[in-house]
Amino acid sequence: MNMSWAPSTRECYGAGLLVFHVFCDKRKIPEEQQCPVDTRTMLNFISSCAGSYSGKTLANYMYAIKAWHTLHGQPWKVQQDELKAALDGALECTPETSKRQKREPFSTELILKIRTYLDLSKPLDAAVYACLTTSFYGICRLGELTVRALKAFNPDKHVKRSNVKMDVKDRNDLLVTEIFLPRTKISNVGQSMFWAQQDNFTDPKSVLLNHFAINNPGSDSHLFTWKHVKRMRPLTRTEFWKRVSGIGHGLRIGGTLEYLLRGIPFDVVKSMGRCYLHKHALILAPYLQDSPALEPFTRYTMPPVY
């Protein structure tokens, strides 16, 4: 059952449980009140941490304690309305040092601006820009396209060059590129993402082909492997942000906004963000085009996509 949570999630949950146990030890709370935990103990824990941790961190700690109960077959008896009120209050008490400075979301204009700072003939910049455009137009999480550390690449978990299929045709003979993600944040069995060629310098297809020409990663290598002075390296999240740091944030948000501004229905964009079935994604291919093939009235006639 423990393997149902991703390694990064287990690490976060481990930290949350440690803080909770330290709290219980200092307050001398009996073990029988720790698991299953009662509402009062949980609210006292959140209140004692508010102002020292961000609201998001405390929410993750709460999920950690709840997962701990699930793992040991214990009931979760905390009153949800009171818990939500406590977490909302903790969010308001988030220390300034834990708040991120607001920045504009990614857009095609911002990506073009980033392009002027990169040299696409250089291995690292070619890989970074290819990853950037793929994440943007594929409405994909950056963590699903990069690795956490140089030695963390696992061909069974991370995207590889062999996972790319270009020029996949839909029933309207429109072309898209399909990239299979072996594992995502919400699925351990993998899902496919799709994007289509764009008629500008943010075109993910031409950018990806440039990356292949410059770096030529192996079939079973990380998709955005690049040529370092010493050896080939998978693209890490840290290395990516070193080249794009401080310029913008929210690639998935930016990609979603881009499609919505093109007049594409929200339900369709939501499905594009992570299509569960191959055939459903290909049906959506017309919406992925630089100039959508279907007229705006389709937003009123298309059935909801679930």
PDB file of C-alpha atoms in Angstrom:
ATOM      1  CA  MET A   1       0.000   0.000   0.000  1.00  0.00           C
ATOM      2  CA  ASN A   2       2.916   2.316   0.729  1.00  0.00           C
ATOM      3  CA  MET A   3       3.947   2.144  -2.936  1.00  0.00           C
ATOM      4  CA  SER A   4       0.693   3.798  -4.001  1.00  0.00           C
ATOM      5  CA  TRP A   5       2.303   7.138  -3.128  1.00  0.00           C
ATOM      6  CA  ALA A   6       5.085   8.587  -5.287  1.00  0.00           C
ATOM      7  CA  PRO A   7       8.581   8.752  -3.702  1.00  0.00           C
ATOM      8  CA  SER A   8       8.453  12.557  -3.542  1.00  0.00           C
ATOM      9  CA  THR A   9       5.049  12.362  -1.841  1.00  0.00           C
ATOM     10  CA  ARG A  10       6.368   9.857   0.704  1.00  0.00           C
ATOM     11  CA  GLU A  11       9.266  12.183   1.479  1.00  0.00           C
ATOM     12  CA  CYS A  12       6.896  15.086   2.090  1.00  0.00           C
ATOM     13  CA  TYR A  13       4.605  12.916   4.190  1.00  0.00           C
ATOM     14  CA  GLY A  14       7.564  11.668   6.218  1.00  0.00           C
ATOM     15  CA  ALA A  15       8.471  15.250   7.124  1.00  0.00           C
ATOM     16  CA  GLY A  16       4.866  15.965   8.109  1.00  0.00           C
ATOM     17  CA  LEU A  17       4.670  12.926  10.366  1.00  0.00           C
ATOM     18  CA  LEU A  18       7.941  13.895  12.049  1.00  0.00           C
ATOM     19  CA  VAL A  19       6.617  17.365  12.879  1.00  0.00           C
ATOM     20  CA  PHE A  20       3.356  15.848  14.158  1.00  0.00           C
ATOM     21  CA  HIS A  21       5.147  13.352  16.411  1.00  0.00           C
ATOM     22  CA  VAL A  22       7.423  16.074  17.820  1.00  0.00           C
ATOM     23  CA  PHE A  23       4.303  18.139  18.569  1.00  0.00           C
ATOM     24  CA  CYS A  24       2.654  15.178  20.307  1.00  0.00           C
ATOM     25  CA  ASP A  25       5.780  14.392  22.331  1.00  0.00           C
ATOM     26  CA  LYS A  26       6.125  17.971  23.557  1.00  0.00           C
ATOM     27  CA  ARG A  27       2.445  18.115  24.502  1.00  0.00           C
ATOM     28  CA  LYS A  28       2.659  14.602  26.017  1.00  0.00           C
ATOM     29  CA  ILE A  29      -0.317  13.460  23.980  1.00  0.00           C
ATOM     30  CA  PRO A  30      -1.029   9.741  24.566  1.00  0.00           C
ATOM     31  CA  GLU A  31      -0.495   7.437  21.591  1.00  0.00           C
ATOM     32  CA  GLU A  32      -4.140   6.408  21.580  1.00  0.00           C
ATOM     33  CA  GLN A  33      -5.028  10.051  20.829  1.00  0.00           C
ATOM     34  CA  GLN A  34      -2.491  10.248  18.021  1.00  0.00           C
ATOM     35  CA  CYS A  35      -3.909   7.395  15.948  1.00  0.00           C
ATOM     36  CA  PRO A  36      -6.765   7.577  15.422  1.00  0.00           C
ATOM     37  CA  VAL A  37      -6.352  11.289  15.998  1.00  0.00           C
ATOM     38  CA  ASP A  38      -9.293  13.290  17.324  1.00  0.00           C
ATOM     39  CA  THR A  39     -10.459  16.647  15.983  1.00  0.00           C
ATOM     40  CA  ARG A  40      -9.154  18.684  18.919  1.00  0.00           C
ATOM     41  CA  THR A  41      -5.635  17.277  18.673  1.00  0.00           C
ATOM     42  CA  MET A  42      -5.548  17.907  14.932  1.00  0.00           C
ATOM     43  CA  LEU A  43      -6.791  21.485  15.288  1.00  0.00           C
ATOM     44  CA  ASN A  44      -4.262  22.174  18.062  1.00  0.00           C
ATOM     45  CA  PHE A  45      -1.484  20.835  15.844  1.00  0.00           C
ATOM     46  CA  ILE A  46      -2.433  23.108  12.936  1.00  0.00           C
ATOM     47  CA  SER A  47      -2.850  26.122  15.242  1.00  0.00           C
ATOM     48  CA  SER A  48       0.561  25.594  16.829  1.00  0.00           C
ATOM     49  CA  CYS A  49       2.247  25.446  13.425  1.00  0.00           C
ATOM     50  CA  ALA A  50       0.359  28.353  11.823  1.00  0.00           C
ATOM     51  CA  GLY A  51       2.623  31.297  11.189  1.00  0.00           C
ATOM     52  CA  SER A  52       5.742  29.110  11.132  1.00  0.00           C
ATOM     53  CA  TYR A  53       4.815  27.071   8.045  1.00  0.00           C
ATOM     54  CA  SER A  54       2.957  27.987   4.891  1.00  0.00           C
ATOM     55  CA  GLY A  55      -0.707  27.035   4.619  1.00  0.00           C
ATOM     56  CA  LYS A  56       0.122  24.689   1.747  1.00  0.00           C
ATOM     57  CA  THR A  57       2.764  22.920   3.820  1.00  0.00           C
ATOM     58  CA  LEU A  58       0.340  22.399   6.693  1.00  0.00           C
ATOM     59  CA  ALA A  59      -2.253  21.025   4.282  1.00  0.00           C
ATOM     60  CA  ASN A  60       0.332  18.506   3.064  1.00  0.00           C
ATOM     61  CA  TYR A  61       1.131  17.602   6.670  1.00  0.00           C
ATOM     62  CA  MET A  62      -2.568  16.954   7.263  1.00  0.00           C
ATOM     63  CA  TYR A  63      -2.674  14.676   4.213  1.00  0.00           C
ATOM     64  CA  ALA A  64       0.401  12.893   5.605  1.00  0.00           C
ATOM     65  CA  ILE A  65      -1.338  12.170   8.894  1.00  0.00           C
ATOM     66  CA  LYS A  66      -4.448  11.011   7.057  1.00  0.00           C
ATOM     67  CA  ALA A  67      -2.355   8.707   4.830  1.00  0.00           C
ATOM     68  CA  TRP A  68      -0.661   7.347   7.967  1.00  0.00           C
ATOM     69  CA  HIS A  69      -4.106   6.396   9.264  1.00  0.00           C
ATOM     70  CA  THR A  70      -5.003   4.729   5.962  1.00  0.00           C
ATOM     71  CA  LEU A  71      -1.754   2.771   5.942  1.00  0.00           C
ATOM     72  CA  HIS A  72      -2.452   1.370   9.406  1.00  0.00           C
ATOM     73  CA  GLY A  73      -6.155   0.753   8.813  1.00  0.00           C
ATOM     74  CA  GLN A  74      -7.293   3.406  11.283  1.00  0.00           C
ATOM     75  CA  PRO A  75     -10.459   5.494  10.800  1.00  0.00           C
ATOM     76  CA  TRP A  76     -10.210   9.218  10.062  1.00  0.00           C
ATOM     77  CA  LYS A  77     -12.590  10.853  12.550  1.00  0.00           C
ATOM     78  CA  VAL A  78     -11.571  14.508  12.168  1.00  0.00           C
ATOM     79  CA  GLN A  79     -14.470  16.883  11.482  1.00  0.00           C
ATOM     80  CA  GLN A  80     -13.913  18.162   7.950  1.00  0.00           C
ATOM     81  CA  ASP A  81     -15.635  21.551   8.351  1.00  0.00           C
ATOM     82  CA  GLU A  82     -13.541  22.452  11.375  1.00  0.00           C
ATOM     83  CA  LEU A  83     -10.391  21.138   9.706  1.00  0.00           C
ATOM     84  CA  LYS A  84     -11.009  23.233   6.584  1.00  0.00           C
ATOM     85  CA  ALA A  85     -11.570  26.362   8.687  1.00  0.00           C
ATOM     86  CA  ALA A  86      -8.285  25.750  10.540  1.00  0.00           C
ATOM     87  CA  LEU A  87      -6.353  25.243   7.292  1.00  0.00           C
ATOM     88  CA  ASP A  88      -7.916  28.369   5.767  1.00  0.00           C
ATOM     89  CA  GLY A  89      -6.792  30.312   8.817  1.00  0.00           C
ATOM     90  CA  ALA A  90      -3.292  28.841   8.599  1.00  0.00           C
ATOM     91  CA  LEU A  91      -3.127  29.925   4.966  1.00  0.00           C
ATOM     92  CA  GLU A  92      -3.796  33.521   6.017  1.00  0.00           C
ATOM     93  CA  CYS A  93      -0.967  33.244   8.565  1.00  0.00           C
ATOM     94  CA  THR A  94       1.601  32.098   6.013  1.00  0.00           C
ATOM     95  CA  PRO A  95       4.888  33.940   6.769  1.00  0.00           C
ATOM     96  CA  GLU A  96       6.095  36.388   4.131  1.00  0.00           C
ATOM     97  CA  THR A  97       9.307  34.394   3.706  1.00  0.00           C
ATOM     98  CA  SER A  98       7.229  31.431   2.521  1.00  0.00           C
ATOM     99  CA  LYS A  99       5.275  33.405  -0.069  1.00  0.00           C
ATOM    100  CA  ARG A 100       6.405  33.386  -3.676  1.00  0.00           C
ATOM    101  CA  GLN A 101       6.617  36.644  -5.533  1.00  0.00           C
ATOM    102  CA  LYS A 102       3.835  36.917  -8.084  1.00  0.00           C
ATOM    103  CA  ARG A 103       5.001  36.684 -11.687  1.00  0.00           C
ATOM    104  CA  GLU A 104       3.191  36.643 -14.971  1.00  0.00           C
ATOM    105  CA  PRO A 105       2.220  33.227 -16.382  1.00  0.00           C
ATOM    106  CA  PHE A 106       3.981  31.877 -19.436  1.00  0.00           C
ATOM    107  CA  SER A 107       2.650  33.019 -22.791  1.00  0.00           C
ATOM    108  CA  THR A 108       3.846  32.753 -26.382  1.00  0.00           C
ATOM    109  CA  GLU A 109       5.198  36.309 -26.081  1.00  0.00           C
ATOM    110  CA  LEU A 110       7.138  35.419 -22.949  1.00  0.00           C
ATOM    111  CA  ILE A 111       8.500  32.251 -24.530  1.00  0.00           C
ATOM    112  CA  LEU A 112       9.693  34.267 -27.538  1.00  0.00           C
ATOM    113  CA  LYS A 113      11.377  36.655 -25.113  1.00  0.00           C
ATOM    114  CA  ILE A 114      13.123  33.745 -23.436  1.00  0.00           C
ATOM    115  CA  ARG A 115      14.266  32.543 -26.852  1.00  0.00           C
ATOM    116  CA  THR A 116      16.233  35.763 -27.370  1.00  0.00           C
ATOM    117  CA  TYR A 117      18.316  34.943 -24.286  1.00  0.00           C
ATOM    118  CA  LEU A 118      19.083  31.399 -25.411  1.00  0.00           C
ATOM    119  CA  ASP A 119      21.494  30.114 -28.024  1.00  0.00           C
ATOM    120  CA  LEU A 120      19.692  27.184 -29.638  1.00  0.00           C
ATOM    121  CA  SER A 121      22.937  25.968 -31.195  1.00  0.00           C
ATOM    122  CA  LYS A 122      24.222  25.130 -27.718  1.00  0.00           C
ATOM    123  CA  PRO A 123      23.289  21.738 -26.232  1.00  0.00           C
ATOM    124  CA  LEU A 124      21.824  22.910 -22.913  1.00  0.00           C
ATOM    125  CA  ASP A 125      19.813  25.777 -24.391  1.00  0.00           C
ATOM    126  CA  ALA A 126      18.465  23.529 -27.149  1.00  0.00           C
ATOM    127  CA  ALA A 127      17.262  21.008 -24.560  1.00  0.00           C
ATOM    128  CA  VAL A 128      15.811  23.676 -22.239  1.00  0.00           C
ATOM    129  CA  TYR A 129      13.855  25.415 -25.006  1.00  0.00           C
ATOM    130  CA  ALA A 130      12.524  22.096 -26.316  1.00  0.00           C
ATOM    131  CA  CYS A 131      11.390  21.145 -22.813  1.00  0.00           C
ATOM    132  CA  LEU A 132       9.820  24.578 -22.333  1.00  0.00           C
ATOM    133  CA  THR A 133       7.729  24.502 -25.521  1.00  0.00           C
ATOM    134  CA  THR A 134       6.725  20.864 -25.039  1.00  0.00           C
ATOM    135  CA  SER A 135       5.524  21.558 -21.509  1.00  0.00           C
ATOM    136  CA  PHE A 136       3.649  24.694 -22.601  1.00  0.00           C
ATOM    137  CA  TYR A 137       1.778  23.298 -25.604  1.00  0.00           C
ATOM    138  CA  GLY A 138       1.311  19.860 -24.014  1.00  0.00           C
ATOM    139  CA  ILE A 139      -0.121  21.439 -20.837  1.00  0.00           C
ATOM    140  CA  CYS A 140       2.315  19.291 -18.902  1.00  0.00           C
ATOM    141  CA  ARG A 141       3.949  19.500 -15.492  1.00  0.00           C
ATOM    142  CA  LEU A 142       7.639  20.357 -15.705  1.00  0.00           C
ATOM    143  CA  GLY A 143       8.428  17.585 -13.238  1.00  0.00           C
ATOM    144  CA  GLU A 144       7.047  15.060 -15.715  1.00  0.00           C
ATOM    145  CA  LEU A 145       9.598  16.137 -18.347  1.00  0.00           C
ATOM    146  CA  THR A 146      12.706  16.602 -16.189  1.00  0.00           C
ATOM    147  CA  VAL A 147      14.565  14.600 -13.528  1.00  0.00           C
ATOM    148  CA  ARG A 148      15.273  15.651  -9.950  1.00  0.00           C
ATOM    149  CA  ALA A 149      18.976  14.765 -10.065  1.00  0.00           C
ATOM    150  CA  LEU A 150      21.540  13.592 -12.618  1.00  0.00           C
ATOM    151  CA  LYS A 151      21.550  10.042 -11.248  1.00  0.00           C
ATOM    152  CA  ALA A 152      17.775   9.911 -10.790  1.00  0.00           C
ATOM    153  CA  PHE A 153      16.893   9.009 -14.393  1.00  0.00           C
ATOM    154  CA  ASN A 154      14.886   5.795 -14.593  1.00  0.00           C
ATOM    155  CA  PRO A 155      13.759   4.649 -18.070  1.00  0.00           C
ATOM    156  CA  ASP A 156      10.699   3.013 -16.522  1.00  0.00           C
ATOM    157  CA  LYS A 157       9.576   6.267 -14.893  1.00  0.00           C
ATOM    158  CA  HIS A 158      10.914   9.121 -17.021  1.00  0.00           C
ATOM    159  CA  VAL A 159      10.121  10.162 -20.575  1.00  0.00           C
ATOM    160  CA  LYS A 160      12.501   8.872 -23.258  1.00  0.00           C
ATOM    161  CA  ARG A 161      13.102   9.681 -26.908  1.00  0.00           C
ATOM    162  CA  SER A 162      11.445   6.403 -27.854  1.00  0.00           C
ATOM    163  CA  ASN A 163       8.239   7.702 -26.237  1.00  0.00           C
ATOM    164  CA  VAL A 164       7.837  10.310 -28.985  1.00  0.00           C
ATOM    165  CA  LYS A 165       5.614   9.689 -32.019  1.00  0.00           C
ATOM    166  CA  MET A 166       5.522  12.484 -34.557  1.00  0.00           C
ATOM    167  CA  ASP A 167       2.949  13.075 -37.300  1.00  0.00           C
ATOM    168  CA  VAL A 168       0.177  11.001 -35.752  1.00  0.00           C
ATOM    169  CA  LYS A 169      -2.962  11.482 -37.863  1.00  0.00           C
ATOM    170  CA  ASP A 170      -6.460  11.912 -36.537  1.00  0.00           C
ATOM    171  CA  ARG A 171      -9.655  11.137 -38.427  1.00  0.00           C
ATOM    172  CA  ASN A 172      -9.495  14.579 -40.075  1.00  0.00           C
ATOM    173  CA  ASP A 173      -5.931  13.904 -41.309  1.00  0.00           C
ATOM    174  CA  LEU A 174      -4.594  16.588 -38.970  1.00  0.00           C
ATOM    175  CA  LEU A 175      -1.160  15.898 -37.531  1.00  0.00           C
ATOM    176  CA  VAL A 176      -0.156  15.930 -33.884  1.00  0.00           C
ATOM    177  CA  THR A 177       2.840  14.710 -31.920  1.00  0.00           C
ATOM    178  CA  GLU A 178       2.207  12.189 -29.150  1.00  0.00           C
ATOM    179  CA  ILE A 179       4.565  11.862 -26.197  1.00  0.00           C
ATOM    180  CA  PHE A 180       3.939   9.045 -23.746  1.00  0.00           C
ATOM    181  CA  LEU A 181       4.791   9.842 -20.128  1.00  0.00           C
ATOM    182  CA  PRO A 182       5.628   6.551 -18.314  1.00  0.00           C
ATOM    183  CA  ARG A 183       4.590   8.071 -14.992  1.00  0.00           C
ATOM    184  CA  THR A 184       2.810  11.279 -14.073  1.00  0.00           C
ATOM    185  CA  LYS A 185       1.970  13.044 -10.833  1.00  0.00           C
ATOM    186  CA  ILE A 186      -1.479  11.450 -10.787  1.00  0.00           C
ATOM    187  CA  SER A 187      -0.886   8.155 -12.588  1.00  0.00           C
ATOM    188  CA  ASN A 188       1.682   5.403 -12.117  1.00  0.00           C
ATOM    189  CA  VAL A 189       0.618   3.633 -15.318  1.00  0.00           C
ATOM    190  CA  GLY A 190       1.478   6.512 -17.638  1.00  0.00           C
ATOM    191  CA  GLN A 191      -0.478   8.825 -19.912  1.00  0.00           C
ATOM    192  CA  SER A 192       0.026  10.499 -23.280  1.00  0.00           C
ATOM    193  CA  MET A 193       0.302  14.202 -23.988  1.00  0.00           C
ATOM    194  CA  PHE A 194      -0.229  15.814 -27.389  1.00  0.00           C
ATOM    195  CA  TRP A 195       0.666  18.995 -29.226  1.00  0.00           C
ATOM    196  CA  ALA A 196       0.511  20.213 -32.814  1.00  0.00           C
ATOM    197  CA  GLN A 197       2.875  22.240 -34.970  1.00  0.00           C
ATOM    198  CA  GLN A 198       2.666  26.028 -34.510  1.00  0.00           C
ATOM    199  CA  ASP A 199       3.338  28.719 -37.107  1.00  0.00           C
ATOM    200  CA  ASN A 200       5.875  30.732 -35.093  1.00  0.00           C
ATOM    201  CA  PHE A 201       9.212  30.411 -33.296  1.00  0.00           C
ATOM    202  CA  THR A 202       7.570  28.703 -30.325  1.00  0.00           C
ATOM    203  CA  ASP A 203       6.678  25.707 -32.515  1.00  0.00           C
ATOM    204  CA  PRO A 204       7.416  22.682 -30.286  1.00  0.00           C
ATOM    205  CA  LYS A 205       7.996  20.356 -33.248  1.00  0.00           C
ATOM    206  CA  SER A 206      10.785  22.338 -34.924  1.00  0.00           C
ATOM    207  CA  VAL A 207      12.304  23.087 -31.525  1.00  0.00           C
ATOM    208  CA  LEU A 208      12.309  19.404 -30.567  1.00  0.00           C
ATOM    209  CA  LEU A 209      13.851  18.456 -33.927  1.00  0.00           C
ATOM    210  CA  ASN A 210      16.565  21.073 -33.321  1.00  0.00           C
ATOM    211  CA  HIS A 211      17.245  19.496 -29.932  1.00  0.00           C
ATOM    212  CA  PHE A 212      17.531  16.071 -31.595  1.00  0.00           C
ATOM    213  CA  ALA A 213      19.941  17.476 -34.183  1.00  0.00           C
ATOM    214  CA  ILE A 214      22.140  19.169 -31.545  1.00  0.00           C
ATOM    215  CA  ASN A 215      22.085  16.553 -28.775  1.00  0.00           C
ATOM    216  CA  ASN A 216      20.876  13.356 -30.501  1.00  0.00           C
ATOM    217  CA  PRO A 217      19.767  11.519 -27.339  1.00  0.00           C
ATOM    218  CA  GLY A 218      19.638   7.737 -27.573  1.00  0.00           C
ATOM    219  CA  SER A 219      16.361   5.902 -28.013  1.00  0.00           C
ATOM    220  CA  ASP A 220      16.254   4.852 -24.356  1.00  0.00           C
ATOM    221  CA  SER A 221      17.840   8.041 -23.016  1.00  0.00           C
ATOM    222  CA  HIS A 222      15.953  10.813 -21.299  1.00  0.00           C
ATOM    223  CA  LEU A 223      14.054  12.823 -23.906  1.00  0.00           C
ATOM    224  CA  PHE A 224      15.878  16.052 -23.077  1.00  0.00           C
ATOM    225  CA  THR A 225      19.353  14.599 -22.617  1.00  0.00           C
ATOM    226  CA  TRP A 226      22.003  17.165 -23.553  1.00  0.00           C
ATOM    227  CA  LYS A 227      25.742  17.100 -24.313  1.00  0.00           C
ATOM    228  CA  HIS A 228      27.780  18.205 -21.331  1.00  0.00           C
ATOM    229  CA  VAL A 229      31.543  18.700 -21.591  1.00  0.00           C
ATOM    230  CA  LYS A 230      32.150  15.424 -19.764  1.00  0.00           C
ATOM    231  CA  ARG A 231      29.198  13.270 -20.802  1.00  0.00           C
ATOM    232  CA  MET A 232      25.550  13.215 -21.806  1.00  0.00           C
ATOM    233  CA  ARG A 233      23.238  14.429 -19.057  1.00  0.00           C
ATOM    234  CA  PRO A 234      19.475  14.188 -18.508  1.00  0.00           C
ATOM    235  CA  LEU A 235      17.865  17.592 -18.075  1.00  0.00           C
ATOM    236  CA  THR A 236      17.257  18.302 -14.397  1.00  0.00           C
ATOM    237  CA  ARG A 237      14.621  20.659 -13.074  1.00  0.00           C
ATOM    238  CA  THR A 238      17.375  22.720 -11.430  1.00  0.00           C
ATOM    239  CA  GLU A 239      19.315  23.083 -14.673  1.00  0.00           C
ATOM    240  CA  PHE A 240      16.134  24.125 -16.472  1.00  0.00           C
ATOM    241  CA  TRP A 241      15.334  26.914 -14.026  1.00  0.00           C
ATOM    242  CA  LYS A 242      18.910  28.187 -14.085  1.00  0.00           C
ATOM    243  CA  ARG A 243      18.341  29.141 -17.721  1.00  0.00           C
ATOM    244  CA  VAL A 244      14.751  30.390 -17.266  1.00  0.00           C
ATOM    245  CA  SER A 245      14.893  31.645 -13.660  1.00  0.00           C
ATOM    246  CA  GLY A 246      12.836  34.668 -12.645  1.00  0.00           C
ATOM    247  CA  ILE A 247      11.142  35.099 -16.025  1.00  0.00           C
ATOM    248  CA  GLY A 248       7.800  33.458 -15.407  1.00  0.00           C
ATOM    249  CA  HIS A 249       6.014  30.534 -13.826  1.00  0.00           C
ATOM    250  CA  GLY A 250       3.074  28.227 -14.345  1.00  0.00           C
ATOM    251  CA  LEU A 251       3.757  26.433 -17.629  1.00  0.00           C
ATOM    252  CA  ARG A 252       0.549  24.391 -17.361  1.00  0.00           C
ATOM    253  CA  ILE A 253      -1.414  27.493 -16.430  1.00  0.00           C
ATOM    254  CA  GLY A 254       0.135  29.392 -19.321  1.00  0.00           C
ATOM    255  CA  GLY A 255      -0.590  26.623 -21.806  1.00  0.00           C
ATOM    256  CA  THR A 256      -4.154  26.311 -20.569  1.00  0.00           C
ATOM    257  CA  LEU A 257      -4.671  30.060 -20.867  1.00  0.00           C
ATOM    258  CA  GLU A 258      -3.254  30.078 -24.402  1.00  0.00           C
ATOM    259  CA  TYR A 259      -5.784  27.520 -25.620  1.00  0.00           C
ATOM    260  CA  LEU A 260      -8.656  29.214 -23.788  1.00  0.00           C
ATOM    261  CA  LEU A 261      -7.774  32.543 -25.412  1.00  0.00           C
ATOM    262  CA  ARG A 262      -8.061  30.798 -28.774  1.00  0.00           C
ATOM    263  CA  GLY A 263     -11.697  30.168 -27.937  1.00  0.00           C
ATOM    264  CA  ILE A 264     -11.359  26.499 -27.089  1.00  0.00           C
ATOM    265  CA  PRO A 265     -13.996  25.266 -24.583  1.00  0.00           C
ATOM    266  CA  PHE A 266     -12.783  24.785 -21.033  1.00  0.00           C
ATOM    267  CA  ASP A 267     -13.857  21.128 -20.922  1.00  0.00           C
ATOM    268  CA  VAL A 268     -11.775  20.436 -24.017  1.00  0.00           C
ATOM    269  CA  VAL A 269      -8.708  22.178 -22.588  1.00  0.00           C
ATOM    270  CA  LYS A 270      -9.200  20.274 -19.351  1.00  0.00           C
ATOM    271  CA  SER A 271      -9.150  17.012 -21.274  1.00  0.00           C
ATOM    272  CA  MET A 272      -6.121  18.107 -23.283  1.00  0.00           C
ATOM    273  CA  GLY A 273      -4.297  18.701 -20.022  1.00  0.00           C
ATOM    274  CA  ARG A 274      -4.297  14.978 -19.434  1.00  0.00           C
ATOM    275  CA  CYS A 275      -6.273  12.802 -21.833  1.00  0.00           C
ATOM    276  CA  TYR A 276      -6.941   9.334 -20.449  1.00  0.00           C
ATOM    277  CA  LEU A 277      -7.709   7.583 -23.720  1.00  0.00           C
ATOM    278  CA  HIS A 278      -5.681   7.704 -26.924  1.00  0.00           C
ATOM    279  CA  LYS A 279      -8.716   7.977 -29.177  1.00  0.00           C
ATOM    280  CA  HIS A 280     -10.135  10.885 -27.175  1.00  0.00           C
ATOM    281  CA  ALA A 281      -6.914  12.851 -27.545  1.00  0.00           C
ATOM    282  CA  LEU A 282      -6.847  12.324 -31.300  1.00  0.00           C
ATOM    283  CA  ILE A 283     -10.431  13.518 -31.608  1.00  0.00           C
ATOM    284  CA  LEU A 284      -9.239  16.742 -30.005  1.00  0.00           C
ATOM    285  CA  ALA A 285      -6.482  17.197 -32.586  1.00  0.00           C
ATOM    286  CA  PRO A 286      -8.308  19.998 -34.482  1.00  0.00           C
ATOM    287  CA  TYR A 287      -8.214  22.106 -31.337  1.00  0.00           C
ATOM    288  CA  LEU A 288      -4.463  21.724 -31.021  1.00  0.00           C
ATOM    289  CA  GLN A 289      -3.744  23.416 -34.343  1.00  0.00           C
ATOM    290  CA  ASP A 290      -2.247  26.914 -34.543  1.00  0.00           C
ATOM    291  CA  SER A 291      -5.472  27.974 -36.326  1.00  0.00           C
ATOM    292  CA  PRO A 292      -8.257  25.702 -34.997  1.00  0.00           C
ATOM    293  CA  ALA A 293      -9.950  23.797 -37.800  1.00  0.00           C
ATOM    294  CA  LEU A 294     -13.382  23.901 -36.186  1.00  0.00           C
ATOM    295  CA  GLU A 295     -15.316  27.120 -35.920  1.00  0.00           C
ATOM    296  CA  PRO A 296     -16.081  28.750 -32.554  1.00  0.00           C
ATOM    297  CA  PHE A 297     -19.685  27.507 -32.531  1.00  0.00           C
ATOM    298  CA  THR A 298     -18.387  24.050 -31.588  1.00  0.00           C
ATOM    299  CA  ARG A 299     -18.045  25.240 -28.015  1.00  0.00           C
ATOM    300  CA  TYR A 300     -21.817  25.200 -27.771  1.00  0.00           C
ATOM    301  CA  THR A 301     -22.357  21.911 -29.544  1.00  0.00           C
ATOM    302  CA  MET A 302     -19.607  19.673 -28.176  1.00  0.00           C
ATOM    303  CA  PRO A 303     -20.709  17.391 -25.312  1.00  0.00           C
ATOM    304  CA  PRO A 304     -18.801  17.696 -22.022  1.00  0.00           C
ATOM    305  CA  VAL A 305     -15.500  15.809 -21.859  1.00  0.00           C
ATOM    306  CA  TYR A 306     -15.029  13.837 -18.641  1.00  0.00           C
TER     307      TYR A 306
END
